mmCIF file of C-alpha atoms in Angstrom:
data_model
loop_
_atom_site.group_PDB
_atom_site.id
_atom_site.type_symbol
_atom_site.label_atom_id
_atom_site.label_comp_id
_atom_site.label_asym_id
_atom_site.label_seq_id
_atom_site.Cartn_x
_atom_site.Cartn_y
_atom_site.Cartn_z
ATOM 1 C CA UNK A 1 -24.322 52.291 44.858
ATOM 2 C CA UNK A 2 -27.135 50.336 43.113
ATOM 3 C CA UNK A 3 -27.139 48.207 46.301
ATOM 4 C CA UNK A 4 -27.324 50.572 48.281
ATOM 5 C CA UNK A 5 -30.576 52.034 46.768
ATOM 6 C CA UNK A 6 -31.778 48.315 46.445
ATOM 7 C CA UNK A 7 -31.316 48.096 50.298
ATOM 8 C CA UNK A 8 -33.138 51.335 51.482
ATOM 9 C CA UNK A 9 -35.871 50.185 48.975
ATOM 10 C CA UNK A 10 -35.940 46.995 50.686
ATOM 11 C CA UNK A 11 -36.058 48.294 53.945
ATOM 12 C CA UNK A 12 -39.057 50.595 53.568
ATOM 13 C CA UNK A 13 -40.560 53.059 55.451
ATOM 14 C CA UNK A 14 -40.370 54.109 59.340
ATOM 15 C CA UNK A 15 -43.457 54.783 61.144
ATOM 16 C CA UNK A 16 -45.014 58.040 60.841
ATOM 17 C CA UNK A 17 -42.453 58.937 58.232
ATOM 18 C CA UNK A 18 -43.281 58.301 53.902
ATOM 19 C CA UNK A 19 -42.069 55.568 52.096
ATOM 20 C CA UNK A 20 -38.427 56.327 50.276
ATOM 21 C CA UNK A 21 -39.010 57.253 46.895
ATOM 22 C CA UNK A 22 -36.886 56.906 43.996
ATOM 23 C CA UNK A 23 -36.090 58.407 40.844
ATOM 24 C CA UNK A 24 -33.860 57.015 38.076
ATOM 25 C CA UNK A 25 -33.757 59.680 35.060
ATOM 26 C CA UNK A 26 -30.934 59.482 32.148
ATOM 27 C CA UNK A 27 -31.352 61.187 28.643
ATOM 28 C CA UNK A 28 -31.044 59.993 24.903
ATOM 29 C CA UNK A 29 -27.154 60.920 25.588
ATOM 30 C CA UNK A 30 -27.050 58.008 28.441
ATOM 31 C CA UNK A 31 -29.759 56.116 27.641
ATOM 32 C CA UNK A 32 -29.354 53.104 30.570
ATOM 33 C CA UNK A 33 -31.975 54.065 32.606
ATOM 34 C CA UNK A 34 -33.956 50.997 31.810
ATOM 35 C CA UNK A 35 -30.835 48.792 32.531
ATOM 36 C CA UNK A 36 -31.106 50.287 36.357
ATOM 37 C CA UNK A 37 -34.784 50.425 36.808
ATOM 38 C CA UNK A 38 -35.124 46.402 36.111
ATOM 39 C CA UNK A 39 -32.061 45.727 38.308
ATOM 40 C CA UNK A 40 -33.946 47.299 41.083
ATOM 41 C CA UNK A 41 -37.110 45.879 39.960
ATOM 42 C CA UNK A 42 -35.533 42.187 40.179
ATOM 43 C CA UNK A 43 -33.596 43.068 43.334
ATOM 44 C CA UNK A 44 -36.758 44.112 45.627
ATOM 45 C CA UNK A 45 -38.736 40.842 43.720
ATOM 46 C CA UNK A 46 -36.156 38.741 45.303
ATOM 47 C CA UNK A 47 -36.676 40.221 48.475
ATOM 48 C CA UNK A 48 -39.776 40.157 48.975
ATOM 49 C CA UNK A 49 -40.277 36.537 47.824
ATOM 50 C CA UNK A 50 -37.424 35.543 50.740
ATOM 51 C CA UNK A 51 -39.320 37.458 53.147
ATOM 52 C CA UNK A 52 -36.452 39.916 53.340
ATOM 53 C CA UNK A 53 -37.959 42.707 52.825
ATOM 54 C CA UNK A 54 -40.143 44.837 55.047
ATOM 55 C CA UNK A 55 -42.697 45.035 51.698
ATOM 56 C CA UNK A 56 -44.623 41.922 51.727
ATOM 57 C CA UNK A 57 -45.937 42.317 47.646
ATOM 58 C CA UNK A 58 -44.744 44.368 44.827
ATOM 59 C CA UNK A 59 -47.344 46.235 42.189
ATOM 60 C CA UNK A 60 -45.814 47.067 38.675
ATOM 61 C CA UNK A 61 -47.492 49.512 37.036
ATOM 62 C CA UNK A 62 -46.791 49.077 33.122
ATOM 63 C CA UNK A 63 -46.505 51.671 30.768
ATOM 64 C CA UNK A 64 -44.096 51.262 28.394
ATOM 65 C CA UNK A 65 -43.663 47.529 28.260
ATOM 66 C CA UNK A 66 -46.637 44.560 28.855
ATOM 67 C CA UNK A 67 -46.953 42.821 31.528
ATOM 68 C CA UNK A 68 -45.702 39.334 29.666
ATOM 69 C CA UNK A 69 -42.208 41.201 28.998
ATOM 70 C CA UNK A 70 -41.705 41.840 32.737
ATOM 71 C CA UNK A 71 -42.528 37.891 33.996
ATOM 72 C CA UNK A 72 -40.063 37.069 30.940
ATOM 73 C CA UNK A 73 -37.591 39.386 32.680
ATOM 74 C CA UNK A 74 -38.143 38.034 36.521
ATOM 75 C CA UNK A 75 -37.936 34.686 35.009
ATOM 76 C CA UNK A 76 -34.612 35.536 33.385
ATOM 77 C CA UNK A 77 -33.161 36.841 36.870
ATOM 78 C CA UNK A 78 -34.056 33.395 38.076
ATOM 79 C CA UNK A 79 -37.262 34.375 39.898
ATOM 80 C CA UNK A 80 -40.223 31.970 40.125
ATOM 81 C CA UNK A 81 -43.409 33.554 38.616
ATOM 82 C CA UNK A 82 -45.639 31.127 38.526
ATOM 83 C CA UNK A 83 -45.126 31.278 42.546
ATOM 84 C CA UNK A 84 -44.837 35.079 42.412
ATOM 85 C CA UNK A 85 -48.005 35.831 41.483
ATOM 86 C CA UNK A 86 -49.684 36.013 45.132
ATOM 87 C CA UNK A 87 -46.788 38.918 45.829
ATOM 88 C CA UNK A 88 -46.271 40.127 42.625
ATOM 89 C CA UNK A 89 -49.054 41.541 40.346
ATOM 90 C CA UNK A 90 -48.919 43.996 37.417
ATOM 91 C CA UNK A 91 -51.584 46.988 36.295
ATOM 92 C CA UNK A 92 -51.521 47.014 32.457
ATOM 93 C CA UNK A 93 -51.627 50.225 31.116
ATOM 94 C CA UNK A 94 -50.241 49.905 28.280
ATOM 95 C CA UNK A 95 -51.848 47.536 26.498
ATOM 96 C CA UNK A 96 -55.542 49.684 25.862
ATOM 97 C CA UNK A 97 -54.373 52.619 28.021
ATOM 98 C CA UNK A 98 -57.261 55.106 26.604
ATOM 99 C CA UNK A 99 -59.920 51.939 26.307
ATOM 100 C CA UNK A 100 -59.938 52.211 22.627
ATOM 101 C CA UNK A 101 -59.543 48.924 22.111
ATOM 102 C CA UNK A 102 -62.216 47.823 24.011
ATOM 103 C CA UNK A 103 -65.037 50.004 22.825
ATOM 104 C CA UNK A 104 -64.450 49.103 19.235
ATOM 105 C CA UNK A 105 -64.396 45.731 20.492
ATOM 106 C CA UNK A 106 -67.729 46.002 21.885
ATOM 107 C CA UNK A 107 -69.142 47.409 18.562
ATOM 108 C CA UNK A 108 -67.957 45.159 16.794
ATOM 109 C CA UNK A 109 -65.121 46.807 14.536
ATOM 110 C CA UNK A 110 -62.090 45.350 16.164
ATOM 111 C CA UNK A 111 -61.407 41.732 16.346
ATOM 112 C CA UNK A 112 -58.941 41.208 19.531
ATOM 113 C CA UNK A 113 -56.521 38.300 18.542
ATOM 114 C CA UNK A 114 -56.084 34.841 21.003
ATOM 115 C CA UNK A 115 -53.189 36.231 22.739
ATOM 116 C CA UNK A 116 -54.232 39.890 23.598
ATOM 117 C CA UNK A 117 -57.480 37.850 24.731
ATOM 118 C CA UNK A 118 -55.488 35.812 27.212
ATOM 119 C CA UNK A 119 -53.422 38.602 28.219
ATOM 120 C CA UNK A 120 -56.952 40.799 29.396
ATOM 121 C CA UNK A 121 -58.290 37.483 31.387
ATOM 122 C CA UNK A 122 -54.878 37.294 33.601
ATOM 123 C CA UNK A 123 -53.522 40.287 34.148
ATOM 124 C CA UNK A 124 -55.707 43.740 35.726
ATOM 125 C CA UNK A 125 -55.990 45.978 32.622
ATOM 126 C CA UNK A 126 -56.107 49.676 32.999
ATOM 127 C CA UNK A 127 -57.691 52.019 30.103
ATOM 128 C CA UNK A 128 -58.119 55.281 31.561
ATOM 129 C CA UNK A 129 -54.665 56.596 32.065
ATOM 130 C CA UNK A 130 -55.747 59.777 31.937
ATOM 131 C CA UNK A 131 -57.467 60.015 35.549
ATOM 132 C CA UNK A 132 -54.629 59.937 37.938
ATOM 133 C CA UNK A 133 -57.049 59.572 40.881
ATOM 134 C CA UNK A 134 -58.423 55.800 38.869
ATOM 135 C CA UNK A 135 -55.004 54.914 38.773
ATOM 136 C CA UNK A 136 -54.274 55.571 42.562
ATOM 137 C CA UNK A 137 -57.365 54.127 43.477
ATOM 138 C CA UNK A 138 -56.251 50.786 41.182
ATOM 139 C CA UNK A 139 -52.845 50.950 42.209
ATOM 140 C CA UNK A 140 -54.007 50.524 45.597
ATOM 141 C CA UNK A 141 -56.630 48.030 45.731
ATOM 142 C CA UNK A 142 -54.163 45.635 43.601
ATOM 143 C CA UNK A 143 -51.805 46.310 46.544
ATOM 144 C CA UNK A 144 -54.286 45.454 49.088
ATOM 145 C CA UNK A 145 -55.515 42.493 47.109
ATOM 146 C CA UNK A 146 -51.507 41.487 47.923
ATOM 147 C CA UNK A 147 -50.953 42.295 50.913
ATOM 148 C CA UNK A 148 -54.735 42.533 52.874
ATOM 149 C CA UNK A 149 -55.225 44.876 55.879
ATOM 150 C CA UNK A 150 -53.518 46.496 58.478
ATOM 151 C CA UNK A 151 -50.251 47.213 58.983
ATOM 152 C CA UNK A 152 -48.896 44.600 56.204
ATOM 153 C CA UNK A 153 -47.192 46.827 53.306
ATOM 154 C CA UNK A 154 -46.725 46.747 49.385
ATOM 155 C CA UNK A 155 -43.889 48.270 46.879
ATOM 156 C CA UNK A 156 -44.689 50.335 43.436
ATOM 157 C CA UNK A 157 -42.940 50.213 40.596
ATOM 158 C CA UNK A 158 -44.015 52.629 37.756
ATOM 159 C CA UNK A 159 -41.600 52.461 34.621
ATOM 160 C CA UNK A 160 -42.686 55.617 32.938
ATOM 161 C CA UNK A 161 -43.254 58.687 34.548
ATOM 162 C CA UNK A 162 -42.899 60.191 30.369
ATOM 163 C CA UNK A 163 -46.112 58.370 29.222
ATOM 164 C CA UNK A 164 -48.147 59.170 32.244
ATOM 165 C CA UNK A 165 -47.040 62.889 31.685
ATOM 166 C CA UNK A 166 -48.369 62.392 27.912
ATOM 167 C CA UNK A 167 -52.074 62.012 29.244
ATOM 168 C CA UNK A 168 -51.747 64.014 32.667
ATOM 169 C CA UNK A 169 -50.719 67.138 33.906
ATOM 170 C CA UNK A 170 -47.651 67.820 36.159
ATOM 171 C CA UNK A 171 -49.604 68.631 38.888
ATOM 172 C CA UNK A 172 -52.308 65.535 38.708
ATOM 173 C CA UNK A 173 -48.874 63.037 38.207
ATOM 174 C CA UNK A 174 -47.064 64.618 41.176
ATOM 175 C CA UNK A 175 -50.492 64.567 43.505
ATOM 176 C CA UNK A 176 -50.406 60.465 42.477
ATOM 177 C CA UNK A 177 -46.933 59.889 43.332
ATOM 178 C CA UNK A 178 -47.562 61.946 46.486
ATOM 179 C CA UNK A 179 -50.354 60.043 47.377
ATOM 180 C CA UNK A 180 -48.694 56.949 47.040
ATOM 181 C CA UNK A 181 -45.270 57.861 49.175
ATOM 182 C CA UNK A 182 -48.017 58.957 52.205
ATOM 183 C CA UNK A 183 -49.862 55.846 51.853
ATOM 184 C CA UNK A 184 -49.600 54.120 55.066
ATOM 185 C CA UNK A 185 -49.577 50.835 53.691
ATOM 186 C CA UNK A 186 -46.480 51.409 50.884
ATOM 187 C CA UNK A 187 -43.452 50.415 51.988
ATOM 188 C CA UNK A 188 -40.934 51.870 48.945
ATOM 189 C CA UNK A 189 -41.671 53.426 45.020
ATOM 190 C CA UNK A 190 -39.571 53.822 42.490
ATOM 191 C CA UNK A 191 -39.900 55.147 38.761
ATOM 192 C CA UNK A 192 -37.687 55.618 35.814
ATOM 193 C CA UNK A 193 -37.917 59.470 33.813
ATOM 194 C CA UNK A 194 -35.969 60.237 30.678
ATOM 195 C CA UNK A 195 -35.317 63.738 31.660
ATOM 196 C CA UNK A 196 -34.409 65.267 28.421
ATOM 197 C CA UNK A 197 -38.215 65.079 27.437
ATOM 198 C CA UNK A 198 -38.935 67.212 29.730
ATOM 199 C CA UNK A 199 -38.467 71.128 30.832
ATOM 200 C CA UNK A 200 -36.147 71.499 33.677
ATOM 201 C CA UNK A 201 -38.574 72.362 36.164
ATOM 202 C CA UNK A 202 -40.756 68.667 35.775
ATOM 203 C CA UNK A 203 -37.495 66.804 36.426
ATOM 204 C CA UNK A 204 -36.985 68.908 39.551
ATOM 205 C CA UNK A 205 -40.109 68.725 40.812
ATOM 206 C CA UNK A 206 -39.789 64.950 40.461
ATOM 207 C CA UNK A 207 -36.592 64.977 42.169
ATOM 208 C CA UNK A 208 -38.477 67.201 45.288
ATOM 209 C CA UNK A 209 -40.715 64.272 45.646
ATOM 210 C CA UNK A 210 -38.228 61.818 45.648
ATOM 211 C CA UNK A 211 -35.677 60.464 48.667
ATOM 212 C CA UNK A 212 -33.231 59.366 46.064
ATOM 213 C CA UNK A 213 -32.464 59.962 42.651
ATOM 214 C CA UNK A 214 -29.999 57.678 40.704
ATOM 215 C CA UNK A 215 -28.882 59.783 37.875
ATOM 216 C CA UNK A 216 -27.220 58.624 34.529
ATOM 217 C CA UNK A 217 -24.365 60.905 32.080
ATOM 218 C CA UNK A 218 -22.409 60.306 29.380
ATOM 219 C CA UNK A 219 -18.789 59.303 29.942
ATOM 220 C CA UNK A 220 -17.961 61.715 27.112
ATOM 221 C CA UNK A 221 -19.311 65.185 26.326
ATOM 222 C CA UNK A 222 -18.863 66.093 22.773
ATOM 223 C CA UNK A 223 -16.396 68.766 21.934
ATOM 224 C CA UNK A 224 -17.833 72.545 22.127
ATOM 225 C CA UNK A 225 -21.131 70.921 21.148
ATOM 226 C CA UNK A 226 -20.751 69.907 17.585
ATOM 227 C CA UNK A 227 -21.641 66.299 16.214
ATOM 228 C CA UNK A 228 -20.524 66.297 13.029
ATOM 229 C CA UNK A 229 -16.968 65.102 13.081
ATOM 230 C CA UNK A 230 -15.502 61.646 13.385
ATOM 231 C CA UNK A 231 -14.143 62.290 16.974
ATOM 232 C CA UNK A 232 -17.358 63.243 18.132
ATOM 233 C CA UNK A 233 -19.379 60.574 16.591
ATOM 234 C CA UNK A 234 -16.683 58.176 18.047
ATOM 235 C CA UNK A 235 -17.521 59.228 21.303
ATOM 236 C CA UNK A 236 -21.377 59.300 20.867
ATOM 237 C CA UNK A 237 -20.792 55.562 19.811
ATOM 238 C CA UNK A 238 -18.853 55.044 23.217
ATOM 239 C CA UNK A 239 -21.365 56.864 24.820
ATOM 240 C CA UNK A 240 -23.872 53.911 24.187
ATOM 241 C CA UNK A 241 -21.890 51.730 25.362
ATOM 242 C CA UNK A 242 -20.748 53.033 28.993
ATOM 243 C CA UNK A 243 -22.495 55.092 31.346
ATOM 244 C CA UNK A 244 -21.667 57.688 34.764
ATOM 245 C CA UNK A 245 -23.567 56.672 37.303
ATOM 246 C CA UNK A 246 -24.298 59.051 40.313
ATOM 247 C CA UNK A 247 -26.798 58.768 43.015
ATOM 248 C CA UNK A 248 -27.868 61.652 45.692
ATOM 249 C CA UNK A 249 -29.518 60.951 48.860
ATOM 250 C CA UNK A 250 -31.914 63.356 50.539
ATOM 251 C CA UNK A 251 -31.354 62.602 54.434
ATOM 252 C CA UNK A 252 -34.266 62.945 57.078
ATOM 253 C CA UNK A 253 -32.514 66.246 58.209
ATOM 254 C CA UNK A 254 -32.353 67.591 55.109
ATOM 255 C CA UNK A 255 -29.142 67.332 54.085
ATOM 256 C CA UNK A 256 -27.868 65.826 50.476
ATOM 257 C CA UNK A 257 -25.353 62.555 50.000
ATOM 258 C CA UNK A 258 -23.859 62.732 46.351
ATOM 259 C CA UNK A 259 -22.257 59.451 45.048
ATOM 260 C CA UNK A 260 -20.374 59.280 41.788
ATOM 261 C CA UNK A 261 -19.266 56.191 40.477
ATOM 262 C CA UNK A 262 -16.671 56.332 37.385
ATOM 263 C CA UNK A 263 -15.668 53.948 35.042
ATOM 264 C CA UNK A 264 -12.366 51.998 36.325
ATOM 265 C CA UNK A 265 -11.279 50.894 32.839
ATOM 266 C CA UNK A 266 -8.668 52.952 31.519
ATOM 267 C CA UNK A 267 -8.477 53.597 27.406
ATOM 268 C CA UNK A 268 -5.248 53.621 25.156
ATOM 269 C CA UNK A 269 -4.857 57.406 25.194
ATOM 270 C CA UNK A 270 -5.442 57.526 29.100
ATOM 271 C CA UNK A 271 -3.022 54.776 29.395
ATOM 272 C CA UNK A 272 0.009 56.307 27.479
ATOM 273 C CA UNK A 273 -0.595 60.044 29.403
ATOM 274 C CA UNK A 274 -0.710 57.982 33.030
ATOM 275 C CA UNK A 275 2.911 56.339 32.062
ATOM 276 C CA UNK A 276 3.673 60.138 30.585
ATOM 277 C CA UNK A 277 2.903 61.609 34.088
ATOM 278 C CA UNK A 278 6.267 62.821 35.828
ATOM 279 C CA UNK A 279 5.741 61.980 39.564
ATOM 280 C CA UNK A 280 7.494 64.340 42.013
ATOM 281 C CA UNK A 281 10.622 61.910 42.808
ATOM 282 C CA UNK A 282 11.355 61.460 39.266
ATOM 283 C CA UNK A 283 12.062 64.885 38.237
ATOM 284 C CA UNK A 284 15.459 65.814 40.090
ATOM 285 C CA UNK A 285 19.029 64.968 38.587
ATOM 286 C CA UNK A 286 18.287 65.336 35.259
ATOM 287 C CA UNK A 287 20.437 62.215 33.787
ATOM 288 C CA UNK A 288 23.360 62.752 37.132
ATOM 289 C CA UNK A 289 23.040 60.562 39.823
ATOM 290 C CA UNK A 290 19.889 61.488 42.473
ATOM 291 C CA UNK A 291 21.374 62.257 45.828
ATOM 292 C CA UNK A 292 19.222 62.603 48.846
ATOM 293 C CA UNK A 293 19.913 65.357 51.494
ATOM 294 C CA UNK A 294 19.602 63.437 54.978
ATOM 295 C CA UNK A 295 19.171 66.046 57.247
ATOM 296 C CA UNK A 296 22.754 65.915 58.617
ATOM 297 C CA UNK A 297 25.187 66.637 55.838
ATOM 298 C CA UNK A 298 25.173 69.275 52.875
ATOM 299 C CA UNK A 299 24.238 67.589 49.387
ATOM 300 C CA UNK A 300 27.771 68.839 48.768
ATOM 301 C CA UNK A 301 30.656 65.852 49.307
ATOM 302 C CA UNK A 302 32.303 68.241 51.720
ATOM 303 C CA UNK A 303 35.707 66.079 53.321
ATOM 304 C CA UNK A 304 37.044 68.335 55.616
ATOM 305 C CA UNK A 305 36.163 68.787 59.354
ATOM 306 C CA UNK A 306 35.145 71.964 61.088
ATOM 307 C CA UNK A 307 37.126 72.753 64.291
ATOM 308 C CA UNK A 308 34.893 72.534 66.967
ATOM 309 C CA UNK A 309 33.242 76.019 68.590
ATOM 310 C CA UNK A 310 31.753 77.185 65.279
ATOM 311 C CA UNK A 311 28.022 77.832 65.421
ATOM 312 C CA UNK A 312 26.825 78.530 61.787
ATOM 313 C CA UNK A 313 27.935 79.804 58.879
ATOM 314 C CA UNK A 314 27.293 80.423 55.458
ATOM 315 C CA UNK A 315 29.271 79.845 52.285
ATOM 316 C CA UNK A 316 28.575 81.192 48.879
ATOM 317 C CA UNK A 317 30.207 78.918 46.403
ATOM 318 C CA UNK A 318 31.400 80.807 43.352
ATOM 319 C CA UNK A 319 31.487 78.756 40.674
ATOM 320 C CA UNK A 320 27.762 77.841 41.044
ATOM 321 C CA UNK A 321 26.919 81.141 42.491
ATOM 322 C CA UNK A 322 24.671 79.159 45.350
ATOM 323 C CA UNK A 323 25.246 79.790 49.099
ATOM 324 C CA UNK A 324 24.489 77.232 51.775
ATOM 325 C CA UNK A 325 24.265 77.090 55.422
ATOM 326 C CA UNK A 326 26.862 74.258 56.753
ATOM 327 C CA UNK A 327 26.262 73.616 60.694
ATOM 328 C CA UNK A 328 28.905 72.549 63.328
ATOM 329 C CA UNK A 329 28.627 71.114 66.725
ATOM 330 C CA UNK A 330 29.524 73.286 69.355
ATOM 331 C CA UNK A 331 30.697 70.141 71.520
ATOM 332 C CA UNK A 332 31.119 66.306 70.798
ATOM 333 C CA UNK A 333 28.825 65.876 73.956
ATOM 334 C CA UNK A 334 26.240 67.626 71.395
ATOM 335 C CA UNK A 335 24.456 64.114 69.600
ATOM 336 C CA UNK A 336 23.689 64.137 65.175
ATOM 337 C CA UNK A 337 19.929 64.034 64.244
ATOM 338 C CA UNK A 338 18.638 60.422 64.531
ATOM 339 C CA UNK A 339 15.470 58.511 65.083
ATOM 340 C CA UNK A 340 16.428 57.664 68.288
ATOM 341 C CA UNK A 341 14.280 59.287 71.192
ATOM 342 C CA UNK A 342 16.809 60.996 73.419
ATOM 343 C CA UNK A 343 14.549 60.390 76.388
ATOM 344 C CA UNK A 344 14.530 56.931 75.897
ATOM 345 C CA UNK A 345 17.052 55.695 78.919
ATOM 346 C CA UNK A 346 15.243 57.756 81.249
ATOM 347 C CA UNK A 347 12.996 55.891 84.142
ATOM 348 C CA UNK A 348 10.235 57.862 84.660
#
């Protein structure tokens, strides 16, 4: 399923028609939303620097991590940034996202050290995260700066909705994302929530404005809600270990495509109750030997042969208390049940 979303991403948009838009939420219970959002991230890099992809640059917009962790990351995929930087630029907005840092700078009552210094010189800081229409306007011009004029299009990445909701309203974060999917120059977006910070109606909302939404669960749900015994904190532990993952498509006519992938590993407990399972063929006899009715004879060993001219009749055995129906050939020119087609000599 991951590929899948990697592929529509890659693809991009149709004309007249906004870019597909993802969202990848999961909750302190799952927490492996990060795990998905830099699998996609790395998956449309490699793309786009193979020409594969109808995207011909890629802007990350960096909240919650700086801009050196994600080249680290690209270069860990095996993914060449030193030559991705002419289709692959970040917007740093989380180094001095409220500009801070910068005006004590300029006063003299913060001393930047060597490395945040080189940081500011090659990558495009941002420090006023709290204007959503700054950040469009940025987010754009670094894609044009990528990409040029025209028809020529650029991807988004933005890996936290959550902080941008920390200096902006709903409405001001959804108009940006919006924006961005209408864009005529934006090929695919994508952006990773961690729903549980948030009321219910900001994750839908989110989800409205999004063409797909890859959505993480816990394999486990803890018994009636309680966390304090050692079962339950078993499967919390578990929990952080494995994920569900599930992914729903929003078609062009409307309609909704769930996917749920499950874990295929199967634990001790689940293996003992699958070998406990009684399938239907293994439940007759009952320690006697298993006989199988054919279709032609009673289960009963019956050794005696009916006179012929006898249509039907039925027998009620006492002993058992059972009656069966025993059937008799009116003629021997009358042919037994068999697999045989009875048409089969004909020459038609």
């Amino acid at each position: 399923m991951a590929e899948s979303i990697c592929r529509l991403l890659r693809d991009g948009a149709l004309e007249g028609e906004h870019a597909p838009a993802l969202t990848i939420k999961d909750s302190i219970a799952s927490p492996f939303g990060f795990h998905v959002f830099a699998h996609v991230l790395s998956q449309l890099s490699s793309f786009i620097l193979a020409g594969k992809s109808q995207s011909r640059g890629l802007v990350v917009v960096c909240f919650s991590r700086s801009p050196s962790f994600y080249l680290e990351l690209l270069k860990n995929k095996g993914i060449d940034v030193v030559s991705s930087d002419k289709r692959i630029q970040t917007l740093d907005c989380y180094s001095d996202p409220l500009g801070w840092k910068s005006r004590l700078t300029e006063t003299g009552n913060f001393m930047a050290c060597s490395h945040e210094t080189s940081i500011s010189r090659t990558t495009n800081v941002f420090k006023d995260v709290k204007h959503m229409d700054k950040l469009y306007n940025s987010i754009v011009e670094l894609g044009k700066g990528l990409v040029g004029g025209g028809k020529i299009r650029f991807s988004v990445a933005i890996d936290s909705v959550d902080e941008m909701l920390r200096h902006a309203s709903m409405s001001s974060v959804s108009g940006l994302l919006s924006k961005l999917r209408s864009h005529d120059q934006v090929s695919s977006i994508f952006w990773l929530l961690h729903s549980d910070l948030h009321e219910a109606k900001v994750t839908a909302v989110l989800e409205y404005l999004s063409s797909m939404v890859a959505g993480l669960e816990p394999l486990h749900q803890p018994a009636n809600g309680q966390r304090g015994d050692m079962e339950n904190f078993s499967l919390i532990e578990h929990n952080l270990k494995k994920g569900k993952f599930h992914v729903r498509f929003k078609r062009r006519n409307g309609r909704v495509r769930v996917m749920v992938q499950f874990s295929l590993q199967l634990s001790e407990k689940e293996r003992i109750d699958k070998a406990n399972v009684v399938l239907p063929f293994e439940h007759q006899g009952n320690g006697k030997p298993i006989q199988i009715y054919d279709g032609r004879r009673s289960l009963a060993d019956s050794k005696h042969e009916r006179p012929v001219g006898a249509t039907e009749t039925v027998q009620t055995s006492e002993d058992s208390g059972r009656g069966e129906i025993i059937y008799y050939r009116d003629s021997d020119d009358e042919m037994p049940d068999s697999d045989e087609d009875p048409d089969d000599d004909l020459d038609i």
